Amino acid sequence: MQTVDVLVVGAGLAGLHTSRLLAQRELNVMVVDSRRSLSTGIRTTGIFVRRTLDDFDLPDHLLGPGVRDVLLYPPSRRAPIRLTSDRDEYRVADMPAIYEHALRAAESAGARVLLGVRYVDVSMGFVRFAGAEPVMARFIVGADGARSRVARDLGLDVNRRLLVGAEIVHPIASGTTTPAFHCVLDPRVAPGYLGWVIDDGQHAHVGVAGYPDAMRTGIRPLLDAFAADAPGRGAPAGPVERRGGPIPVGGVLRRLACPAGLLVGDAAGAVSPLTAGGLDPCLRMSELAAAVTAGYLRTGDQRVLRRYDGGALRTRFRGRLLLRRVFAGIRSPAAVEAAVTLLRSRPGRALASRILFGDGSFPDVNLRLDRFSER
């Protein structure tokens, strides 16, 4: 039976980024994912915010044009609020290509990536799979999504506050749309969140998300109804792809690590509670996770694991968690219309701009762990 230093379960952006960083630290890393192709089962629109684009080396040719305008629509969809930044705030990525790029980077660093292999369970370092022989792992990283099986097996915290999202993605004719992020606040189609339209210059992304208990007809009929006349949507110029999945919005989980492993990405609740953006947090927390993992495996000192403390991070989310609860409780179209009216005021526009264009969607992560990883 083969033994690995670290087994990473899940080959999404968090899992692949973590595995690359660990392999670069000369650890024996294996990554498994139940998907046979990373172009299937995508659960993100692929919107990267300016802060991520500034801080991480993402392949420019896989990113769409910069988006500076956000239009906020009330349920009536009349007279949207236009907010304009003087900088490119968003770019939409070709996510299948981004995953492939991340996979190649992880493999180039020395990680072994096995697709079509489903994680079953782990006990005392003995990991079982469906589709491959078991392995012994010194440490396991759960990057297996919002409903993480690894989290349950390791006795770590699990996500309990979840939105469900779905979108359609289709090609559009080049030059037929102006880069903009259209956001529709309507609890009838997206209770507790919003409907959106954005494109990467080649593909339109049209989606909705909300609390599943308030979606009486299910999310697919709501998405189809929204997409029928969604503002800013370009006409389909090719086949339509459907994406969807759960989105954790309860904030970073408190108990993220134990001597047997830790959690990253959606499994860790590393998603902005208010905006539900997860790509920036997954990259930032993956860097901390890799430093902690390497330091712990090289020293055997469990105190290193305390640096990966979800409780400490949660204290920096209090305002966003409060706004999330307020947002979740607004289920009346009339109340949303009134809220949008408030956003038209100067203080309201300043607040909306701060949320949509500010640098505080996810707090910085302390990476001062060199003394552990260098031992």
PDB file of C-alpha atoms in Angstrom, residues 160-266:
ATOM      1  CA  ARG A 160     -25.194  24.570   7.766  1.00  0.00           C
ATOM      2  CA  ARG A 161     -26.219  27.890   6.185  1.00  0.00           C
ATOM      3  CA  LEU A 162     -26.392  27.324   2.453  1.00  0.00           C
ATOM      4  CA  LEU A 163     -27.777  29.038  -0.620  1.00  0.00           C
ATOM      5  CA  VAL A 164     -28.416  27.019  -3.736  1.00  0.00           C
ATOM      6  CA  GLY A 165     -27.404  28.541  -7.054  1.00  0.00           C
ATOM      7  CA  ALA A 166     -27.887  27.680 -10.702  1.00  0.00           C
ATOM      8  CA  GLU A 167     -26.972  29.325 -13.965  1.00  0.00           C
ATOM      9  CA  ILE A 168     -26.992  28.832 -17.687  1.00  0.00           C
ATOM     10  CA  VAL A 169     -23.912  29.558 -19.780  1.00  0.00           C
ATOM     11  CA  HIS A 170     -23.973  29.974 -23.536  1.00  0.00           C
ATOM     12  CA  PRO A 171     -21.886  31.551 -26.304  1.00  0.00           C
ATOM     13  CA  ILE A 172     -22.735  35.045 -27.520  1.00  0.00           C
ATOM     14  CA  ALA A 173     -21.819  36.814 -30.724  1.00  0.00           C
ATOM     15  CA  SER A 174     -18.641  38.857 -30.308  1.00  0.00           C
ATOM     16  CA  GLY A 175     -19.187  42.575 -29.785  1.00  0.00           C
ATOM     17  CA  THR A 176     -22.929  42.308 -29.099  1.00  0.00           C
ATOM     18  CA  THR A 177     -22.758  43.217 -25.385  1.00  0.00           C
ATOM     19  CA  THR A 178     -21.149  45.910 -23.248  1.00  0.00           C
ATOM     20  CA  PRO A 179     -19.210  44.619 -20.225  1.00  0.00           C
ATOM     21  CA  ALA A 180     -21.448  45.079 -17.182  1.00  0.00           C
ATOM     22  CA  PHE A 181     -22.602  43.144 -14.148  1.00  0.00           C
ATOM     23  CA  HIS A 182     -26.418  43.104 -13.985  1.00  0.00           C
ATOM     24  CA  CYS A 183     -27.800  42.244 -10.534  1.00  0.00           C
ATOM     25  CA  VAL A 184     -31.547  41.794  -9.993  1.00  0.00           C
ATOM     26  CA  LEU A 185     -32.790  41.951  -6.403  1.00  0.00           C
ATOM     27  CA  ASP A 186     -36.068  40.035  -6.495  1.00  0.00           C
ATOM     28  CA  PRO A 187     -37.081  37.610  -3.713  1.00  0.00           C
ATOM     29  CA  ARG A 188     -39.596  35.972  -6.043  1.00  0.00           C
ATOM     30  CA  VAL A 189     -36.789  34.433  -8.120  1.00  0.00           C
ATOM     31  CA  ALA A 190     -33.772  34.724  -5.780  1.00  0.00           C
ATOM     32  CA  PRO A 191     -34.912  34.780  -2.122  1.00  0.00           C
ATOM     33  CA  GLY A 192     -32.092  36.024   0.067  1.00  0.00           C
ATOM     34  CA  TYR A 193     -29.707  36.689  -2.795  1.00  0.00           C
ATOM     35  CA  LEU A 194     -30.002  37.902  -6.410  1.00  0.00           C
ATOM     36  CA  GLY A 195     -30.225  37.066 -10.074  1.00  0.00           C
ATOM     37  CA  TRP A 196     -27.269  37.992 -12.289  1.00  0.00           C
ATOM     38  CA  VAL A 197     -26.143  38.430 -15.854  1.00  0.00           C
ATOM     39  CA  ILE A 198     -22.493  38.866 -16.785  1.00  0.00           C
ATOM     40  CA  ASP A 199     -20.334  37.747 -19.674  1.00  0.00           C
ATOM     41  CA  ASP A 200     -16.685  37.006 -20.380  1.00  0.00           C
ATOM     42  CA  GLY A 201     -16.761  38.460 -23.880  1.00  0.00           C
ATOM     43  CA  GLN A 202     -17.547  35.076 -25.383  1.00  0.00           C
ATOM     44  CA  HIS A 203     -20.103  33.480 -23.053  1.00  0.00           C
ATOM     45  CA  ALA A 204     -23.073  34.872 -21.150  1.00  0.00           C
ATOM     46  CA  HIS A 205     -23.652  33.721 -17.562  1.00  0.00           C
ATOM     47  CA  VAL A 206     -27.264  34.014 -16.387  1.00  0.00           C
ATOM     48  CA  GLY A 207     -28.056  32.755 -12.909  1.00  0.00           C
ATOM     49  CA  VAL A 208     -30.060  32.916  -9.722  1.00  0.00           C
ATOM     50  CA  ALA A 209     -29.378  31.827  -6.151  1.00  0.00           C
ATOM     51  CA  GLY A 210     -31.293  31.869  -2.913  1.00  0.00           C
ATOM     52  CA  TYR A 211     -32.433  29.920   0.107  1.00  0.00           C
ATOM     53  CA  PRO A 212     -33.882  26.579  -0.997  1.00  0.00           C
ATOM     54  CA  ASP A 213     -36.636  26.573   1.638  1.00  0.00           C
ATOM     55  CA  ALA A 214     -38.126  29.672  -0.044  1.00  0.00           C
ATOM     56  CA  MET A 215     -38.004  28.225  -3.575  1.00  0.00           C
ATOM     57  CA  ARG A 216     -41.336  26.456  -3.656  1.00  0.00           C
ATOM     58  CA  THR A 217     -41.114  25.432  -7.315  1.00  0.00           C
ATOM     59  CA  GLY A 218     -37.415  24.537  -7.214  1.00  0.00           C
ATOM     60  CA  ILE A 219     -34.515  26.488  -8.634  1.00  0.00           C
ATOM     61  CA  ARG A 220     -34.670  25.351 -12.256  1.00  0.00           C
ATOM     62  CA  PRO A 221     -38.119  26.850 -13.029  1.00  0.00           C
ATOM     63  CA  LEU A 222     -37.026  30.076 -11.303  1.00  0.00           C
ATOM     64  CA  LEU A 223     -33.865  30.215 -13.389  1.00  0.00           C
ATOM     65  CA  ASP A 224     -35.757  29.581 -16.622  1.00  0.00           C
ATOM     66  CA  ALA A 225     -38.303  32.301 -15.781  1.00  0.00           C
ATOM     67  CA  PHE A 226     -35.542  34.768 -14.922  1.00  0.00           C
ATOM     68  CA  ALA A 227     -33.474  33.959 -18.020  1.00  0.00           C
ATOM     69  CA  ALA A 228     -36.443  34.494 -20.346  1.00  0.00           C
ATOM     70  CA  ASP A 229     -36.132  38.283 -20.052  1.00  0.00           C
ATOM     71  CA  ALA A 230     -33.013  38.825 -17.928  1.00  0.00           C
ATOM     72  CA  PRO A 231     -31.590  42.335 -18.407  1.00  0.00           C
ATOM     73  CA  GLY A 232     -28.304  42.528 -20.279  1.00  0.00           C
ATOM     74  CA  ARG A 233     -28.459  39.017 -21.641  1.00  0.00           C
ATOM     75  CA  GLY A 234     -27.097  38.502 -25.148  1.00  0.00           C
ATOM     76  CA  ALA A 235     -28.821  36.114 -27.533  1.00  0.00           C
ATOM     77  CA  PRO A 236     -27.470  32.530 -27.421  1.00  0.00           C
ATOM     78  CA  ALA A 237     -25.099  31.792 -30.293  1.00  0.00           C
ATOM     79  CA  GLY A 238     -24.582  28.134 -29.424  1.00  0.00           C
ATOM     80  CA  PRO A 239     -25.431  25.333 -26.992  1.00  0.00           C
ATOM     81  CA  VAL A 240     -26.544  26.094 -23.441  1.00  0.00           C
ATOM     82  CA  GLU A 241     -24.680  24.608 -20.462  1.00  0.00           C
ATOM     83  CA  ARG A 242     -26.207  24.368 -16.993  1.00  0.00           C
ATOM     84  CA  ARG A 243     -24.290  24.733 -13.745  1.00  0.00           C
ATOM     85  CA  GLY A 244     -25.354  24.715 -10.134  1.00  0.00           C
ATOM     86  CA  GLY A 245     -24.644  23.763  -6.569  1.00  0.00           C
ATOM     87  CA  PRO A 246     -24.740  24.818  -2.903  1.00  0.00           C
ATOM     88  CA  ILE A 247     -23.066  28.013  -1.683  1.00  0.00           C
ATOM     89  CA  PRO A 248     -22.064  28.265   1.999  1.00  0.00           C
ATOM     90  CA  VAL A 249     -22.837  31.698   3.471  1.00  0.00           C
ATOM     91  CA  GLY A 250     -22.440  31.081   7.185  1.00  0.00           C
ATOM     92  CA  GLY A 251     -18.894  32.400   7.254  1.00  0.00           C
ATOM     93  CA  VAL A 252     -15.637  30.555   7.849  1.00  0.00           C
ATOM     94  CA  LEU A 253     -16.233  27.514  10.044  1.00  0.00           C
ATOM     95  CA  ARG A 254     -14.775  27.575  13.537  1.00  0.00           C
ATOM     96  CA  ARG A 255     -13.092  24.179  13.733  1.00  0.00           C
ATOM     97  CA  LEU A 256     -11.105  23.790  10.520  1.00  0.00           C
ATOM     98  CA  ALA A 257      -8.170  21.580  11.517  1.00  0.00           C
ATOM     99  CA  CYS A 258      -7.214  18.583  13.635  1.00  0.00           C
ATOM    100  CA  PRO A 259      -4.110  16.354  13.733  1.00  0.00           C
ATOM    101  CA  ALA A 260      -5.557  14.236  10.926  1.00  0.00           C
ATOM    102  CA  GLY A 261      -6.344  17.008   8.453  1.00  0.00           C
ATOM    103  CA  LEU A 262      -7.922  20.350   7.629  1.00  0.00           C
ATOM    104  CA  LEU A 263     -10.451  21.998   5.290  1.00  0.00           C
ATOM    105  CA  VAL A 264     -10.078  24.509   2.448  1.00  0.00           C
ATOM    106  CA  GLY A 265     -12.389  26.300   0.002  1.00  0.00           C
ATOM    107  CA  ASP A 266     -16.129  25.800   0.269  1.00  0.00           C
TER     108      ASP A 266
END
